Short mmCIF file of C-alpha atoms and ligand atoms in Angstrom, two decimals:
data_model
loop_
_atom_site.label_atom_id
_atom_site.label_comp_id
_atom_site.label_asym_id
_atom_site.label_seq_id
_atom_site.Cartn_x
_atom_site.Cartn_y
_atom_site.Cartn_z
CA MET A 1 -4.59 4.81 -54.40
CA SER A 2 -1.43 4.57 -51.94
CA THR A 3 -1.01 1.25 -49.84
CA LEU A 4 1.83 2.79 -48.26
CA SER A 5 1.18 3.79 -44.62
CA SER A 6 4.27 4.28 -42.34
CA ARG A 7 7.28 6.41 -42.67
CA GLU A 8 9.50 3.35 -43.06
CA ASN A 9 7.59 2.16 -46.10
CA TRP A 10 7.79 5.47 -47.84
CA SER A 11 11.32 5.91 -47.05
CA ARG A 12 12.16 2.52 -48.37
CA ARG A 13 9.95 3.37 -51.50
CA ALA A 14 11.79 6.64 -51.69
CA ALA A 15 15.25 5.23 -51.96
CA LEU A 16 14.30 3.37 -55.03
CA LEU A 17 13.27 6.44 -57.04
CA ARG A 18 15.44 7.55 -59.84
CA PRO A 19 13.91 10.88 -60.85
CA SER A 20 14.52 12.42 -64.06
CA GLY A 21 15.38 16.05 -64.01
CA ASP A 22 15.76 16.11 -67.99
CA ASN A 23 13.94 18.07 -70.35
CA PHE A 24 10.94 16.52 -71.99
CA ILE A 25 10.97 17.71 -75.62
CA ASP A 26 9.18 15.78 -78.66
CA GLY A 27 7.93 13.04 -76.90
CA ARG A 28 11.34 11.90 -74.92
CA TYR A 29 13.87 13.04 -71.89
CA VAL A 30 16.86 15.00 -73.42
CA ALA A 31 19.58 16.48 -71.54
CA ALA A 32 19.96 20.38 -71.86
CA GLN A 33 22.10 21.09 -74.83
CA ALA A 34 25.42 22.56 -73.06
CA HIS A 35 24.94 19.82 -70.30
CA GLY A 36 24.37 22.26 -67.51
CA ARG A 37 22.84 20.90 -64.52
CA PHE A 38 21.96 22.09 -60.92
CA ASP A 39 21.32 20.14 -57.87
CA SER A 40 17.65 19.46 -56.67
CA ILE A 41 17.77 19.07 -52.99
CA ASN A 42 15.72 17.51 -50.56
CA PRO A 43 14.71 20.51 -47.94
CA SER A 44 13.86 18.16 -45.19
CA ASN A 45 17.44 16.81 -44.83
CA GLY A 46 19.67 18.80 -47.26
CA GLN A 47 20.30 15.59 -49.10
CA LEU A 48 20.83 15.59 -53.00
CA LEU A 49 17.69 14.08 -54.97
CA ALA A 50 19.01 14.70 -58.61
CA GLN A 51 20.38 16.63 -61.14
CA VAL A 52 18.23 18.67 -63.09
CA ALA A 53 18.49 20.33 -66.69
CA ARG A 54 19.89 23.98 -66.56
CA SER A 55 18.39 24.99 -69.92
CA GLN A 56 19.28 28.00 -71.70
CA GLU A 57 18.00 29.97 -74.61
CA SER A 58 18.81 27.06 -77.19
CA ASP A 59 17.11 24.68 -75.27
CA VAL A 60 13.76 26.59 -74.88
CA ASP A 61 14.24 27.67 -78.68
CA LEU A 62 14.22 23.78 -79.34
CA ALA A 63 11.12 23.15 -76.95
CA VAL A 64 9.12 26.22 -78.87
CA ASN A 65 10.06 24.98 -82.22
CA ARG A 66 8.77 21.53 -81.58
CA SER A 67 5.65 23.05 -79.97
CA LEU A 68 5.13 25.32 -83.02
CA GLN A 69 5.59 22.25 -85.63
CA ALA A 70 2.90 20.42 -83.70
CA TRP A 71 0.74 23.61 -83.75
CA ARG A 72 1.50 23.90 -87.46
CA ASP A 73 0.71 20.43 -88.41
CA ARG A 74 -2.53 20.31 -86.38
CA ARG A 75 -1.65 16.93 -84.64
CA TRP A 76 -3.61 18.00 -81.70
CA ARG A 77 -6.03 20.89 -82.35
CA GLY A 78 -7.14 18.59 -85.65
CA LEU A 79 -8.32 15.88 -83.39
CA ALA A 80 -11.91 15.38 -82.77
CA PRO A 81 -12.79 17.05 -79.32
CA ARG A 82 -13.61 13.55 -78.15
CA GLN A 83 -10.29 12.49 -79.19
CA ARG A 84 -8.53 15.29 -76.83
CA MET A 85 -10.80 14.59 -74.20
CA ASP A 86 -9.98 10.82 -74.27
CA VAL A 87 -6.05 11.88 -73.98
CA LEU A 88 -6.91 14.18 -70.80
CA MET A 89 -8.95 11.57 -69.15
CA ARG A 90 -6.60 8.89 -69.76
CA TRP A 91 -3.95 11.32 -68.29
CA ALA A 92 -5.85 11.74 -65.12
CA ASP A 93 -6.00 7.91 -64.56
CA LEU A 94 -2.42 7.71 -65.15
CA VAL A 95 -1.89 10.35 -62.45
CA GLU A 96 -4.21 8.00 -60.32
CA GLN A 97 -2.17 4.89 -60.90
CA ASN A 98 1.28 6.76 -60.20
CA THR A 99 -0.13 8.47 -57.36
CA GLU A 100 2.55 7.09 -55.06
CA GLU A 101 5.43 8.02 -57.26
CA LEU A 102 3.82 11.52 -57.82
CA ALA A 103 3.45 12.14 -54.39
CA LEU A 104 6.75 11.17 -53.18
CA LEU A 105 8.51 13.30 -56.10
CA GLU A 106 6.55 16.14 -54.65
CA THR A 107 7.50 15.44 -50.82
CA LEU A 108 11.13 14.98 -51.46
CA ASP A 109 11.36 17.69 -53.86
CA MET A 110 9.57 20.59 -51.81
CA GLY A 111 9.20 19.03 -48.24
CA LYS A 112 5.25 18.95 -48.22
CA PRO A 113 3.90 16.13 -45.87
CA ILE A 114 3.09 13.36 -47.81
CA ASN A 115 -0.47 12.95 -46.26
CA ASP A 116 -1.07 16.57 -47.56
CA VAL A 117 0.12 15.45 -51.24
CA LEU A 118 -2.01 12.45 -51.12
CA GLY A 119 -5.57 13.79 -49.69
CA ILE A 120 -5.06 17.25 -51.49
CA ASP A 121 -2.64 17.99 -54.22
CA LEU A 122 -3.27 14.67 -56.15
CA PRO A 123 -6.89 14.50 -56.00
CA GLU A 124 -7.09 18.09 -57.08
CA VAL A 125 -4.84 17.44 -60.00
CA THR A 126 -6.83 14.69 -61.25
CA ARG A 127 -10.08 16.71 -60.87
CA THR A 128 -8.73 19.77 -62.69
CA LEU A 129 -7.42 17.14 -65.93
CA ARG A 130 -11.09 15.81 -65.80
CA TYR A 131 -12.96 19.10 -65.45
CA PHE A 132 -11.35 20.71 -68.41
CA ALA A 133 -11.43 17.31 -70.34
CA GLU A 134 -15.25 17.40 -69.81
CA CYS A 135 -15.33 20.96 -70.91
CA ILE A 136 -13.87 20.23 -74.36
CA ASP A 137 -16.96 19.60 -76.37
CA LYS A 138 -19.00 21.83 -74.13
CA MET A 139 -17.08 25.14 -76.03
CA GLU A 140 -19.43 26.84 -78.42
CA GLY A 141 -19.48 29.95 -80.36
CA SER A 142 -22.63 31.70 -81.58
CA VAL A 143 -24.57 33.07 -84.12
CA THR A 144 -25.08 36.79 -84.04
CA SER A 145 -28.46 38.75 -85.18
CA THR A 146 -27.74 40.19 -88.42
CA ALA A 147 -29.76 41.70 -91.40
CA PRO A 148 -30.78 39.33 -94.28
CA GLY A 149 -27.86 39.06 -96.41
CA ALA A 150 -25.23 38.01 -93.89
CA LEU A 151 -24.51 35.14 -91.49
CA HIS A 152 -22.26 35.89 -88.72
CA LEU A 153 -20.35 33.41 -86.77
CA VAL A 154 -18.34 33.99 -83.60
CA LEU A 155 -15.92 31.18 -83.10
CA HIS A 156 -13.36 30.49 -80.44
CA GLU A 157 -10.01 29.16 -81.56
CA PRO A 158 -6.89 28.21 -79.93
CA LEU A 159 -3.70 30.59 -79.49
CA GLY A 160 -0.95 28.52 -80.79
CA VAL A 161 2.05 27.75 -78.55
CA VAL A 162 1.40 28.69 -75.12
CA GLY A 163 4.14 29.09 -72.19
CA ALA A 164 3.67 28.24 -68.69
CA ILE A 165 6.03 29.35 -65.98
CA THR A 166 5.08 27.83 -62.68
CA PRO A 167 6.03 27.92 -58.87
CA TRP A 168 7.02 25.54 -56.43
CA ASN A 169 4.38 25.60 -53.62
CA TYR A 170 2.01 23.11 -55.38
CA PRO A 171 4.25 22.21 -58.29
CA LEU A 172 1.94 19.58 -59.98
CA LEU A 173 -1.25 21.53 -59.20
CA MET A 174 -0.22 24.98 -60.25
CA ALA A 175 1.10 23.23 -63.65
CA VAL A 176 -2.03 21.55 -64.16
CA TRP A 177 -4.36 24.67 -63.55
CA LYS A 178 -2.38 25.81 -66.64
CA LEU A 179 -1.78 22.82 -68.61
CA ALA A 180 -5.39 21.15 -68.61
CA PRO A 181 -7.38 24.38 -69.93
CA ILE A 182 -4.19 25.25 -72.25
CA LEU A 183 -4.63 21.56 -73.85
CA ALA A 184 -8.43 21.33 -73.72
CA ALA A 185 -8.54 24.54 -75.79
CA GLY A 186 -6.35 22.81 -78.37
CA ASN A 187 -3.21 24.61 -77.92
CA CYS A 188 0.75 23.51 -77.71
CA VAL A 189 2.34 24.26 -74.60
CA VAL A 190 5.96 24.63 -73.05
CA LEU A 191 6.16 24.24 -69.62
CA LYS A 192 8.87 25.60 -67.22
CA PRO A 193 8.49 24.52 -63.67
CA ALA A 194 10.24 26.15 -60.78
CA GLU A 195 13.75 25.06 -60.05
CA GLN A 196 13.08 24.30 -56.46
CA ALA A 197 10.87 21.47 -57.24
CA PRO A 198 10.55 20.36 -60.86
CA LEU A 199 10.71 16.87 -60.71
CA SER A 200 6.82 15.72 -60.38
CA CYS A 201 6.08 18.17 -63.40
CA THR A 202 8.73 16.08 -65.27
CA ARG A 203 6.98 12.88 -64.87
CA LEU A 204 3.90 14.39 -65.61
CA ALA A 205 5.18 14.95 -68.78
CA ALA A 206 5.91 11.66 -69.70
CA LEU A 207 2.64 10.42 -68.40
CA PHE A 208 0.71 12.79 -71.15
CA MET A 209 2.50 10.66 -73.83
CA GLU A 210 1.68 7.35 -72.14
CA ALA A 211 -1.95 8.72 -72.08
CA GLY A 212 -1.76 9.15 -75.87
CA GLY A 213 -0.77 12.69 -76.09
CA PRO A 214 1.00 13.53 -79.43
CA ALA A 215 4.75 13.99 -78.93
CA GLY A 216 5.81 17.74 -79.02
CA VAL A 217 2.25 19.04 -77.89
CA PHE A 218 3.40 19.27 -74.41
CA ASN A 219 7.17 20.14 -73.87
CA LEU A 220 8.85 20.71 -70.76
CA VAL A 221 12.09 22.66 -70.23
CA ASN A 222 13.80 22.72 -66.75
CA GLY A 223 15.91 25.58 -65.59
CA LEU A 224 16.52 28.74 -63.59
CA GLY A 225 14.01 31.85 -63.96
CA PRO A 226 16.28 34.22 -65.23
CA GLU A 227 17.85 31.83 -67.75
CA ALA A 228 15.07 29.55 -68.97
CA GLY A 229 11.91 31.20 -67.72
CA ARG A 230 13.38 34.35 -69.40
CA ALA A 231 13.96 32.82 -72.38
CA LEU A 232 10.46 31.50 -72.74
CA ALA A 233 8.87 34.83 -71.54
CA LEU A 234 11.06 36.42 -74.31
CA HIS A 235 10.39 34.22 -77.18
CA PRO A 236 8.75 35.63 -80.39
CA ASP A 237 6.79 32.50 -81.12
CA VAL A 238 5.08 32.02 -77.90
CA VAL A 239 1.71 33.85 -77.99
CA LYS A 240 0.66 33.51 -74.31
CA LEU A 241 2.53 33.24 -71.31
CA SER A 242 0.53 32.10 -68.31
CA PHE A 243 2.48 32.55 -64.85
CA THR A 244 2.03 31.86 -61.54
CA GLY A 245 4.25 33.25 -59.03
CA SER A 246 5.57 36.21 -57.44
CA THR A 247 4.44 39.65 -58.05
CA THR A 248 7.99 41.05 -58.58
CA VAL A 249 8.42 38.28 -61.54
CA GLY A 250 5.01 38.89 -62.82
CA LYS A 251 6.13 42.72 -63.61
CA LEU A 252 9.21 41.47 -65.27
CA LEU A 253 7.06 39.33 -67.48
CA LEU A 254 4.81 42.10 -68.52
CA THR A 255 8.23 43.78 -69.57
CA TYR A 256 9.31 40.99 -71.59
CA ALA A 257 6.00 40.64 -73.42
CA GLY A 258 6.46 44.53 -74.67
CA GLN A 259 10.37 43.91 -75.44
CA SER A 260 9.39 40.70 -77.32
CA ASN A 261 6.16 40.08 -79.46
CA MET A 262 3.56 41.65 -76.98
CA LYS A 263 2.28 38.21 -76.37
CA ARG A 264 -0.49 37.83 -73.75
CA VAL A 265 0.57 37.64 -70.11
CA ALA A 266 -1.80 36.15 -67.80
CA LEU A 267 -0.76 36.56 -63.67
CA GLU A 268 -1.45 34.60 -60.85
CA THR A 269 0.67 36.46 -58.32
CA GLY A 270 1.25 37.00 -54.72
CA GLY A 271 -1.12 37.77 -51.70
CA LYS A 272 -1.42 38.97 -48.12
CA SER A 273 -4.95 37.81 -47.38
CA PRO A 274 -6.94 39.26 -44.42
CA GLN A 275 -9.17 37.08 -42.41
CA VAL A 276 -11.79 39.29 -40.64
CA PHE A 277 -13.37 38.02 -37.37
CA LEU A 278 -16.28 39.83 -36.16
CA PRO A 279 -17.50 39.35 -32.63
CA ASP A 280 -20.86 37.81 -33.79
CA LEU A 281 -19.24 34.75 -35.59
CA TYR A 282 -20.80 31.38 -35.00
CA ASP A 283 -17.90 29.40 -33.00
CA LEU A 284 -14.79 31.12 -31.67
CA ASP A 285 -13.05 27.67 -31.59
CA ALA A 286 -14.03 26.13 -34.90
CA ALA A 287 -12.95 29.67 -36.60
CA VAL A 288 -9.49 29.90 -34.88
CA ASP A 289 -8.99 26.38 -35.98
CA ARG A 290 -9.58 27.41 -39.46
CA ALA A 291 -7.35 30.55 -39.21
CA ILE A 292 -4.63 28.21 -37.93
CA GLY A 293 -4.97 25.81 -41.10
CA GLY A 294 -5.35 28.98 -43.14
CA ILE A 295 -1.85 30.06 -42.45
CA PHE A 296 0.00 27.09 -41.59
CA ASP A 297 -1.17 24.51 -44.48
CA ASN A 298 1.76 23.91 -46.52
CA ALA A 299 3.87 25.79 -43.86
CA GLY A 300 2.34 29.00 -44.88
CA GLN A 301 3.75 28.50 -48.28
CA VAL A 302 0.14 29.36 -50.19
CA CYS A 303 -0.40 32.40 -52.31
CA ASN A 304 -3.88 32.87 -50.43
CA ALA A 305 -2.55 32.19 -47.05
CA GLY A 306 -4.76 34.06 -44.36
CA SER A 307 -1.76 35.90 -42.91
CA ARG A 308 -3.49 38.99 -41.86
CA LEU A 309 -6.04 38.03 -39.06
CA LEU A 310 -8.03 41.17 -38.41
CA VAL A 311 -10.00 40.46 -35.16
CA HIS A 312 -12.36 42.63 -33.46
CA ARG A 313 -11.50 44.02 -30.14
CA ASP A 314 -14.20 42.24 -28.05
CA ILE A 315 -12.77 38.64 -28.90
CA HIS A 316 -9.12 39.54 -29.66
CA ASP A 317 -7.57 38.10 -26.49
CA ALA A 318 -9.77 35.04 -26.60
CA PHE A 319 -8.83 34.63 -30.29
CA VAL A 320 -5.08 34.97 -29.61
CA ALA A 321 -5.17 32.59 -26.33
CA ARG A 322 -6.93 29.91 -28.11
CA PHE A 323 -4.72 30.28 -31.49
CA THR A 324 -1.40 30.03 -29.36
CA SER A 325 -2.77 26.89 -27.69
CA ARG A 326 -4.33 25.08 -30.32
CA ALA A 327 -1.52 25.84 -33.25
CA PRO A 328 1.00 23.59 -31.79
CA GLN A 329 -1.36 20.79 -31.39
CA LEU A 330 -2.53 21.21 -34.83
CA TYR A 331 0.77 21.73 -36.67
CA ARG A 332 3.75 19.45 -35.66
CA PRO A 333 7.09 19.71 -37.66
CA GLY A 334 8.44 16.44 -38.81
CA ASP A 335 9.59 14.11 -41.45
CA PRO A 336 7.39 14.80 -44.46
CA LEU A 337 7.50 11.14 -45.10
CA ASP A 338 5.83 10.24 -41.95
CA PRO A 339 1.95 10.17 -42.64
CA ALA A 340 1.75 11.79 -38.91
CA THR A 341 3.51 15.08 -39.99
CA THR A 342 1.37 17.93 -40.56
CA LEU A 343 4.45 20.61 -40.97
CA GLY A 344 7.16 20.20 -43.03
CA PRO A 345 10.33 22.14 -43.84
CA LEU A 346 10.32 25.08 -45.94
CA VAL A 347 11.26 24.67 -49.61
CA SER A 348 14.69 25.61 -48.95
CA GLN A 349 17.47 26.93 -46.69
CA ALA A 350 17.45 30.19 -48.83
CA HIS A 351 13.69 30.52 -48.50
CA ARG A 352 13.77 29.82 -44.45
CA LEU A 353 16.36 32.50 -44.24
CA LYS A 354 14.30 34.89 -45.96
CA VAL A 355 11.46 34.20 -43.75
CA GLN A 356 13.58 34.68 -40.80
CA ARG A 357 14.86 37.85 -41.64
CA CYS A 358 10.85 39.11 -42.03
CA ILE A 359 10.34 38.01 -38.63
CA GLU A 360 13.45 39.58 -37.10
CA ARG A 361 12.11 42.82 -39.25
CA GLY A 362 8.78 42.52 -37.47
CA ILE A 363 10.34 42.42 -34.05
CA ALA A 364 12.55 45.40 -34.61
CA GLU A 365 9.27 47.19 -35.79
CA GLY A 366 7.83 46.62 -32.38
CA ALA A 367 5.48 43.71 -32.70
CA ARG A 368 5.81 40.50 -30.24
CA ALA A 369 6.34 37.28 -31.63
CA VAL A 370 4.77 34.09 -30.24
CA VAL A 371 6.88 31.31 -31.45
CA MET A 372 4.98 27.96 -31.11
CA GLY A 373 7.61 25.23 -31.85
CA GLU A 374 9.78 22.43 -30.73
CA ALA A 375 12.98 21.70 -31.86
CA LEU A 376 13.82 18.87 -34.20
CA SER A 377 16.50 16.55 -33.65
CA GLY A 378 18.21 13.62 -35.76
CA HIS A 379 18.50 13.85 -39.45
CA LEU A 380 15.92 16.54 -39.54
CA GLU A 381 18.33 19.03 -37.85
CA GLN A 382 19.49 19.57 -41.34
CA GLY A 383 16.25 20.62 -42.80
CA ALA A 384 14.69 23.74 -43.55
CA PHE A 385 12.31 23.87 -40.65
CA LEU A 386 10.91 26.91 -38.87
CA ALA A 387 8.42 26.73 -35.87
CA PRO A 388 5.09 28.64 -36.33
CA THR A 389 4.90 32.06 -35.52
CA LEU A 390 2.06 34.45 -34.50
CA PHE A 391 2.83 38.27 -34.14
CA VAL A 392 0.62 40.27 -31.88
CA ASP A 393 0.87 44.00 -30.94
CA ALA A 394 1.05 44.88 -34.83
CA ASP A 395 -0.41 47.32 -36.63
CA ASN A 396 -0.96 47.09 -40.64
CA ARG A 397 1.45 49.28 -41.75
CA MET A 398 4.10 47.09 -40.49
CA SER A 399 5.97 44.99 -42.76
CA ILE A 400 4.80 41.66 -41.12
CA ALA A 401 1.10 42.98 -42.53
CA GLN A 402 2.39 44.35 -45.90
CA ASP A 403 4.89 42.00 -47.36
CA GLU A 404 4.04 38.65 -48.48
CA ILE A 405 6.20 36.28 -46.21
CA PHE A 406 5.27 32.96 -47.51
CA GLY A 407 5.87 31.21 -44.53
CA PRO A 408 4.18 29.84 -41.33
CA VAL A 409 3.93 33.48 -40.04
CA ALA A 410 0.55 34.99 -39.41
CA THR A 411 -0.17 38.72 -37.54
CA VAL A 412 -3.03 39.52 -35.59
CA ILE A 413 -4.48 42.97 -35.89
CA PRO A 414 -7.24 44.25 -33.76
CA PHE A 415 -10.22 46.71 -35.03
CA THR A 416 -13.02 48.27 -33.38
CA ASN A 417 -15.93 48.65 -36.13
CA ASP A 418 -16.77 47.19 -39.64
CA ASP A 419 -15.63 50.29 -41.31
CA GLU A 420 -11.99 50.07 -39.88
CA ALA A 421 -11.89 46.21 -40.74
CA ILE A 422 -12.71 46.85 -44.48
CA ALA A 423 -10.39 49.58 -44.64
CA LEU A 424 -7.61 47.57 -42.88
CA ALA A 425 -8.33 44.27 -45.13
CA ASN A 426 -8.32 46.81 -48.47
CA ASP A 427 -5.03 48.39 -47.27
CA SER A 428 -2.63 46.27 -49.23
CA ILE A 429 -1.05 46.13 -52.52
CA TYR A 430 -2.70 42.69 -52.73
CA GLY A 431 -6.31 41.41 -53.43
CA LEU A 432 -6.04 37.74 -53.98
CA ALA A 433 -8.27 36.39 -51.35
CA ALA A 434 -10.42 37.62 -48.21
CA SER A 435 -12.68 36.26 -45.80
CA VAL A 436 -15.25 37.25 -43.30
CA TRP A 437 -16.60 35.54 -40.05
CA THR A 438 -20.08 36.40 -38.95
CA ARG A 439 -23.63 35.02 -38.42
CA ASP A 440 -25.16 38.29 -40.03
CA LEU A 441 -26.16 37.50 -43.64
CA ASN A 442 -26.34 41.42 -44.46
CA ARG A 443 -23.02 42.10 -42.70
CA SER A 444 -21.52 39.48 -44.72
CA HIS A 445 -23.08 40.68 -47.94
CA ARG A 446 -21.47 44.17 -47.07
CA PHE A 447 -18.19 42.39 -46.69
CA VAL A 448 -18.46 40.50 -50.01
CA ARG A 449 -18.99 43.62 -51.89
CA ASP A 450 -16.25 45.75 -50.25
CA LEU A 451 -13.46 43.83 -49.82
CA GLU A 452 -10.94 44.12 -52.69
CA ALA A 453 -10.25 40.49 -53.30
CA GLY A 454 -10.76 37.80 -56.39
CA VAL A 455 -12.24 35.16 -53.72
CA VAL A 456 -14.13 35.99 -50.75
CA TRP A 457 -15.13 33.43 -48.24
CA VAL A 458 -17.62 33.70 -45.45
CA ASN A 459 -17.59 31.61 -42.46
CA CYS A 460 -15.07 29.49 -44.09
CA PHE A 461 -11.56 29.64 -45.66
CA GLY A 462 -9.75 27.90 -48.81
CA ASP A 463 -13.17 26.34 -49.60
CA GLY A 464 -14.08 25.82 -53.43
CA ASP A 465 -14.30 23.54 -56.27
CA MET A 466 -13.54 23.65 -59.95
CA THR A 467 -16.11 25.99 -60.67
CA GLN A 468 -14.72 28.80 -58.66
CA PRO A 469 -12.46 31.34 -60.86
CA PHE A 470 -9.39 31.77 -58.75
CA GLY A 471 -7.28 34.76 -59.14
CA GLY A 472 -6.92 38.28 -57.55
CA TYR A 473 -7.50 42.07 -57.81
CA LYS A 474 -4.86 44.71 -57.74
CA GLN A 475 -1.33 43.39 -57.61
CA SER A 476 -2.61 39.72 -56.78
CA GLY A 477 -2.63 39.24 -60.73
CA ASN A 478 -4.95 39.62 -63.92
CA SER A 479 -6.07 36.30 -64.73
CA ARG A 480 -8.26 33.55 -63.37
CA ASP A 481 -7.41 29.86 -63.05
CA LYS A 482 -10.23 26.96 -62.86
CA HIS A 483 -13.78 27.51 -63.99
CA MET A 484 -14.30 27.52 -67.91
CA MET A 485 -13.54 31.09 -67.85
CA SER A 486 -9.90 30.07 -67.80
CA LEU A 487 -10.35 27.61 -70.74
CA MET A 488 -11.79 30.41 -72.53
CA SER A 489 -8.70 32.61 -71.98
CA TYR A 490 -6.66 30.19 -73.80
CA THR A 491 -9.01 30.86 -76.99
CA GLN A 492 -9.17 33.75 -79.12
CA THR A 493 -12.10 35.26 -80.94
CA LYS A 494 -12.79 35.25 -84.61
CA SER A 495 -15.81 36.71 -86.55
CA ALA A 496 -16.60 35.12 -89.68
CA TRP A 497 -19.06 37.36 -91.73
CA MET A 498 -20.42 35.85 -94.56
CA ALA A 499 -22.32 37.37 -97.12
CA THR A 500 -25.29 35.31 -98.21
CA THR A 501 -27.60 35.67 -101.10
P1 LIG B 601 8.77 33.07 -58.09
O1 LIG B 601 8.24 34.17 -58.77
O2 LIG B 601 10.29 33.52 -57.69
O3 LIG B 601 9.07 32.19 -59.38
C1 LIG B 601 7.81 31.69 -60.11
C2 LIG B 601 8.42 31.11 -61.47
O4 LIG B 601 9.02 32.04 -62.06
C3 LIG B 601 9.68 30.01 -61.21
O5 LIG B 601 9.29 28.93 -62.37
C4 LIG B 601 10.95 30.74 -61.85
O6 LIG B 601 11.71 30.24 -62.09
C5 LIG B 601 10.26 31.95 -62.63
N1 LIG B 601 11.11 32.96 -62.63
C6 LIG B 601 11.82 33.57 -61.66
N2 LIG B 601 12.20 34.73 -62.61
C7 LIG B 601 11.97 34.67 -63.82
C8 LIG B 601 12.46 35.63 -64.76
N3 LIG B 601 13.25 36.52 -64.78
N4 LIG B 601 11.87 35.20 -65.71
C9 LIG B 601 10.94 34.14 -66.16
N5 LIG B 601 10.73 33.48 -65.27
C10 LIG B 601 11.38 33.66 -63.74
O7 LIG B 601 7.69 32.73 -57.29
P2 LIG B 601 7.92 31.56 -56.34
O8 LIG B 601 8.80 31.51 -55.13
O9 LIG B 601 8.27 30.18 -57.10
O10 LIG B 601 6.57 31.25 -55.88
C11 LIG B 601 6.00 31.81 -54.69
C12 LIG B 601 5.34 32.76 -55.22
O11 LIG B 601 4.13 32.31 -56.20
C13 LIG B 601 4.47 33.65 -54.20
O12 LIG B 601 4.41 35.13 -54.36
C14 LIG B 601 3.12 33.24 -54.26
O13 LIG B 601 2.05 33.99 -53.90
C15 LIG B 601 2.66 32.85 -55.45
N6 LIG B 601 1.73 32.18 -56.15
C16 LIG B 601 0.56 32.53 -56.80
C17 LIG B 601 -0.66 31.83 -56.85
C18 LIG B 601 -1.69 32.44 -57.52
O14 LIG B 601 -3.06 31.79 -57.92
N7 LIG B 601 -1.92 33.71 -57.36
C19 LIG B 601 -0.52 30.51 -56.60
C20 LIG B 601 0.53 29.81 -56.12
C21 LIG B 601 1.82 30.72 -55.89
#
């Protein structure tokens, strides 16, 4: 648990950090073989944080080979389930014991407010590790009904060396949603974290060893997507690739699989989630507060961000008025090391420019942007901050309603009846999540049935626990994180048909 409570204390602690940006292969930190490096920059002030290994094909090959060796000699899958469970449980304990350091690394690396990392990300990381640890000895095969003369066993076995490629928006959590079930199922893994925020995952790899994980079972390569990521995705000894990131890169990974060894590809990709507000909702003020959180949490850098607000015409004006007056109270930009900050910078200046271009395009297409921000001064002027924006007078065909902006930008679109709301909600290439706000149970059931999304929330947004399979319909992906079904997706089925006499 954290003992630091003020910005000054966190800043002092941050100044003492010496993060490693090396690869972690076969139980130790190693530099990239060609000694290439790139800078990791703190997006809240533009300062250099660390230099990170810029791995190439040969580094990835080394990591995969070491994982393959660990797979072949069964040093992990050969352990009793309880032994693997103990390692994952100790790993979760170590994450808790190193909370301050991991939280600081995330905050400095990608700009997320420290209180969000402490209150949301890290507890979710330990919950994920413990959930999948607990699942290990609950996995069961089956014996099917056969005629006399045969015994038929259906067995679930791990796959081999799995590659994981993850994004920067929840660096540790997105990685652990992959690592925990991959390892729980008995596989070995090579992780390539996002180049924008690799430092917390790099630390996590060493904690796996401290927890008693055998060397070589979990290897990590840092580097750029088109270099290290591509090499991992093309590697012939990687039997499955588990990816969270953009839809564009997800499509590339499918082609890499076809060009290499037809590896399985699990995709958790982009979103443009609609939230539908019906006029009979319970409490407009409370619903608007959740709508604000649904888009401005993590500065809108959330795959399931509720970026399309479909609001019934009867409540549209009240909704917009409440939204624009409350949002600046709830989301104040500031130093992410300040526990009072609720809105950090975007992950980089490059990403801020991309989001700004999306805003300019929305204005050019005829929508009206309501900007709800205040100027930042002092050292934060160098940061990648962007004021929250709400678009009104918009329609669903505009780019601001179709493209994933991945920043603090929401678009309000009015509708007149349920059919229209459902048609608008489904008019998207994405289908990650959706919500409906109504007090009418029958109405909500219809929305649950008709909304094309992997997750549908009723009278809430973003809620869930480890029993919730998380993933998308359509171009939001083809897989599910969390839940036992994620664990099973890292296994393959063997049929053992035994003739008996
Ligand atoms: P991104 O696709 O740019 O990068 C994701 C990862 O892919 C990074 O590690 C990157 O290095 C790697 N990569 C990039 N090009 C590659 C290539 N040619 N070959 C192999 N790997 C490559 O995404 P991002 O900007 O890091 O993250 C934001 C995206 O992630 C958004 O689209 C968001 O919706 C999505 N996301 C989805 C979920 C989900 O559960 N569906 C969760 C979080 C984020």
